[in-house]
Amino acid sequence: MPVFQLSNRTPSQSQTNRKYPQAMPAMGDKLPRVHSFKGVKGNAGFGPSPRLRAVRVSSVNPHADIEEAEEGTEWSEADIQINDQFDAVLHESSAPEAVVQPGKPLNGAFGIPLEKLEAVGDSRSKFKSFYKEAIKWQLEKGDKLTENQYAVVTRRKATHSVRFQAWQARTGNKLQIPFNKFARVLRERTGFPRKRGGNYLTDKPKEELLTPGKQVINDYAAAAVAGTRAANQFPAVFAWPEVPDLSADTAPASDGLAGLAVVPSAIDAVFAGRAYASLCSEKEKAKHDLNYAKPAEEFTRKLHVATPQDAESFLKFMEAGDKVLAPTQESISIKTAALFRQIRTTGSAPVNAAVAGIEIANTVAAVVPGATTFVAPVTVGLGMVEIYEGRHELLRRVDQKAQAMLCKEKMNAVLDTASKDHPDYGLAKGLVACLNVQQDRLIRQARREKKFARTRIAKGGGAVGGAVGAAAAVGALAAFGALTAVTGGAAAVGAALVAAIGGGAMAARNDLRARAEHTSKWRQRMAQVVALETSREELQAKLSGTVEDTLIRFEQQEGEYLPEGHRFAGTHVLELEARNNEYVGLRILALKVRDMVQAGTYDENSPIVALVHAIGIDPLYLLAICKAAQPKKPEEQLDFIQSKLGLKLGIKLRMAGATQAPPHVSVFLRHFEVAWDKAFWKDKKGLVPHSTGLYSAIREELVALYPDSQAGMRAFESAIGSFLKNTQRLPQTEFTTLLKGFAEYVRQPRDRFDGLLNKKRTAEKMKDDNIKQAIEKEATDLAEELERFARMKQADAVMLTRA
């Protein structure tokens, strides 16, 4: 009896090709006649591809080494070949593994011992499971496995959900521009400048059209309409038959409110569709990242001698596996609840429109009193969908709370087992306290949202009960001959009341969510500015509690730019304990990991390293992070590490490409004003305005202001350059003239250096040795000149400017 077995042998590619010459036919080739096949339409592999014939592979249990076939099954030779090829793909080796003697230091491992990298930890065991599933999935989908397993399969065309998400973003931006222009003109005419938001001097939107804040406004509007509708119908129903004319008096308002309820219902359907499409788009992207299986496998074999590209492939593959192959209950419930929400809102909009039409028709012609009960079956179905939606919202928060509590328990255990004599113990204690604050926020959020989830379940049950009860009441009234327009209208009161109470609760929940997201954004911005202005040692001391002042302060302007006062209309001031800002703790932890990248300072006895392992980053995963971060630019390296640590801690790190969005330009304008003031009055006589001497003194003060002068000046130049470009059409003031002159002064050596790089690229293409030598000499001279510029005095500045 044949057995499907995953052996430990490692055949070479040539052996595999000789043994399985026809195991996987090329696209369009025919399979052997003895083998069954099926047509794959549209989505072969992880993205759209032409129709092709795919091999049907018997299911293999990824968690077992051997799976026996049923007795009496006869396997064709092609089936056996396919199974053997699946075995070969899982264990194929195209490059020799590095041989290192135990105990020897490893170059490229950042100080991590070899035995720790080769140990079977969480990452390695998860990778094996994910890798088997991914390869089996590719085979079942009909993907052609080439001899060069390093090649990553990419889509010829994005999937429908990804394209739809991109279309939504483009359309939303186009729709916002005219509204933004109208609002800007209105503010200019009324003299009330906008005091919130980071956008200035442009009508282009900075955020998406469908934001949480707009969702809250729509939810409150829907609840208000439902509440007003119920309040309007109550008097007419309960005053009858004493005041029979009251129903006729309130009918127009009731009809108008019924029609008005359709608008927020339709908008809610749009929000729900956007949310579900976003989740589908993310999952499709994750499915595509499963194609990094082979480079990721190379990383797990080569370890310290693997390339940074293989390390990053490993990280992408593992993150994709967590999303697609082994999602948490929280992830499953988020998508399932979003699906039920889309079904509910998509069905509610036409139901509300039908109810409004029936009510208006009854008012005009008294067609069929109580005819709104005709939609009771649909209402019952939508109520059941809402119950399931609330159930999954509840499961999501239960899992969120459990994960946060487990993370807290693991981080606290680090302090219990670590040596208090270690130099990093004080900082580790501060980091645990800081990161526990975020876990406490997640726990409080989960407890609060569980109550709202139960409210949604009750709302769905109320909708079901109200629809059934209203239908029964109308039937009873009709049987006794008491069905009139007034008594029939009473059926709508219960539904409106349930919608008002439940809708108000959901609006309050979404309001709390939007506020939490808003404050989280400001804490992230605060951490960026504080890190720009405060030295790393001072931040670590504040976290450790070794200084008296543990507060961090942050000030940023926002809103419209007011050129007459060279400032922005609004100001946001924030003051927190350093330990209450999780982004500060995340940054310090990432800096400790970056120390390993730059100096290879892995200390297995350090509580900081134990803390990194405790949050779910074992030595193998840590090696991948360090190796993938090593070749990145300085401004990208730290943010890359923070993004990987944030995933494990439940901290949402908002990125703008490869880095976080830079601080608002008002921060750098404030820095410039401080440096200008200090430089101008440094000499008792004062420096001449717009002189090279003043510019040199301002630069010296700016360099002294930033603890990391290179990163600070790089961010300053970028932000000020964008600001001057945006304000070039405004009337020039003394401040902008001085700022423009300083920017040109600072940019002179950089422009020369960029020109030199262009020459060098041209020379390399020409392959002219004489030109290369001349440019190398020019580069050496310029490097010395740039070094002098970094610490120049006023006299040196004049020479460089004239040059």
PDB file of N, CA and C in Angstrom, residues 32 39 49 64 111 172 208 226 238 327 332 341 385 406 426 444 460 540 603 639 678 704 758 792:
ATOM      1  N   PRO A  32      -0.593  13.267 -17.925  1.00  0.00           N
ATOM      2  CA  PRO A  32      -0.750  11.866 -18.357  1.00  0.00           C
ATOM      3  C   PRO A  32      -2.211  11.439 -18.287  1.00  0.00           C
ATOM      4  N   GLY A  39     -10.117  21.898 -14.082  1.00  0.00           N
ATOM      5  CA  GLY A  39      -9.846  23.221 -14.633  1.00  0.00           C
ATOM      6  C   GLY A  39      -9.878  24.269 -13.544  1.00  0.00           C
ATOM      7  N   SER A  49      -4.835  34.322 -13.149  1.00  0.00           N
ATOM      8  CA  SER A  49      -3.931  33.776 -14.156  1.00  0.00           C
ATOM      9  C   SER A  49      -4.779  33.107 -15.223  1.00  0.00           C
ATOM     10  N   ALA A  64       1.302  16.236  10.521  1.00  0.00           N
ATOM     11  CA  ALA A  64       1.748  14.859  10.683  1.00  0.00           C
ATOM     12  C   ALA A  64       2.782  14.552   9.628  1.00  0.00           C
ATOM     13  N   GLY A 111      25.407  38.647  17.282  1.00  0.00           N
ATOM     14  CA  GLY A 111      25.702  38.168  18.623  1.00  0.00           C
ATOM     15  C   GLY A 111      24.796  37.068  19.114  1.00  0.00           C
ATOM     16  N   GLY A 172     -12.682  58.884  -3.613  1.00  0.00           N
ATOM     17  CA  GLY A 172     -12.867  59.697  -2.416  1.00  0.00           C
ATOM     18  C   GLY A 172     -12.055  60.970  -2.455  1.00  0.00           C
ATOM     19  N   GLU A 208      -8.727  59.911   4.057  1.00  0.00           N
ATOM     20  CA  GLU A 208      -9.716  59.301   3.176  1.00  0.00           C
ATOM     21  C   GLU A 208     -11.067  59.989   3.348  1.00  0.00           C
ATOM     22  N   ALA A 226     -34.440  58.288  14.009  1.00  0.00           N
ATOM     23  CA  ALA A 226     -35.288  57.220  14.545  1.00  0.00           C
ATOM     24  C   ALA A 226     -35.978  57.664  15.826  1.00  0.00           C
ATOM     25  N   PHE A 238     -51.322  56.913  20.916  1.00  0.00           N
ATOM     26  CA  PHE A 238     -51.896  56.768  22.247  1.00  0.00           C
ATOM     27  C   PHE A 238     -52.997  57.797  22.532  1.00  0.00           C
ATOM     28  N   PRO A 327      -5.089  32.393  11.465  1.00  0.00           N
ATOM     29  CA  PRO A 327      -5.573  33.649  12.052  1.00  0.00           C
ATOM     30  C   PRO A 327      -6.087  33.444  13.468  1.00  0.00           C
ATOM     31  N   ILE A 332     -10.515  36.494  12.832  1.00  0.00           N
ATOM     32  CA  ILE A 332     -11.660  35.831  12.193  1.00  0.00           C
ATOM     33  C   ILE A 332     -12.945  36.586  12.492  1.00  0.00           C
ATOM     34  N   ARG A 341     -22.167  42.817   8.869  1.00  0.00           N
ATOM     35  CA  ARG A 341     -22.566  44.228   8.857  1.00  0.00           C
ATOM     36  C   ARG A 341     -22.901  44.680   7.446  1.00  0.00           C
ATOM     37  N   VAL A 385     -29.261  38.456  11.329  1.00  0.00           N
ATOM     38  CA  VAL A 385     -27.899  38.798  10.894  1.00  0.00           C
ATOM     39  C   VAL A 385     -27.225  39.696  11.916  1.00  0.00           C
ATOM     40  N   LEU A 406      -2.455  37.926  28.529  1.00  0.00           N
ATOM     41  CA  LEU A 406      -1.329  37.003  28.390  1.00  0.00           C
ATOM     42  C   LEU A 406      -0.036  37.766  28.131  1.00  0.00           C
ATOM     43  N   GLY A 426      16.687  48.450  35.375  1.00  0.00           N
ATOM     44  CA  GLY A 426      15.863  49.634  35.614  1.00  0.00           C
ATOM     45  C   GLY A 426      15.105  50.067  34.375  1.00  0.00           C
ATOM     46  N   ARG A 444      -9.307  47.469  28.790  1.00  0.00           N
ATOM     47  CA  ARG A 444     -10.456  48.340  29.072  1.00  0.00           C
ATOM     48  C   ARG A 444     -11.350  48.466  27.839  1.00  0.00           C
ATOM     49  N   GLY A 460     -30.695  43.362  17.754  1.00  0.00           N
ATOM     50  CA  GLY A 460     -31.151  42.417  16.738  1.00  0.00           C
ATOM     51  C   GLY A 460     -32.332  41.601  17.221  1.00  0.00           C
ATOM     52  N   GLN A 540      15.335  57.523  28.385  1.00  0.00           N
ATOM     53  CA  GLN A 540      15.510  56.286  29.143  1.00  0.00           C
ATOM     54  C   GLN A 540      15.462  56.561  30.638  1.00  0.00           C
ATOM     55  N   ASP A 603      22.722  40.229  24.231  1.00  0.00           N
ATOM     56  CA  ASP A 603      23.085  39.767  25.567  1.00  0.00           C
ATOM     57  C   ASP A 603      21.946  38.900  26.080  1.00  0.00           C
ATOM     58  N   ASP A 639      12.146  52.876  12.135  1.00  0.00           N
ATOM     59  CA  ASP A 639      10.705  52.714  11.944  1.00  0.00           C
ATOM     60  C   ASP A 639      10.364  51.298  11.506  1.00  0.00           C
ATOM     61  N   LYS A 678      18.352  83.036  19.443  1.00  0.00           N
ATOM     62  CA  LYS A 678      19.616  82.822  20.155  1.00  0.00           C
ATOM     63  C   LYS A 678      20.806  83.325  19.336  1.00  0.00           C
ATOM     64  N   ALA A 704      22.835  72.249  17.753  1.00  0.00           N
ATOM     65  CA  ALA A 704      22.888  72.049  19.207  1.00  0.00           C
ATOM     66  C   ALA A 704      21.526  71.676  19.780  1.00  0.00           C
ATOM     67  N   ASN A 758      25.541  62.638  -9.674  1.00  0.00           N
ATOM     68  CA  ASN A 758      25.088  62.495 -11.062  1.00  0.00           C
ATOM     69  C   ASN A 758      26.275  62.331 -12.009  1.00  0.00           C
ATOM     70  N   MET A 792      31.485  74.575  11.005  1.00  0.00           N
ATOM     71  CA  MET A 792      32.100  75.806  10.512  1.00  0.00           C
ATOM     72  C   MET A 792      31.824  77.001  11.417  1.00  0.00           C
TER      73      MET A 792
END
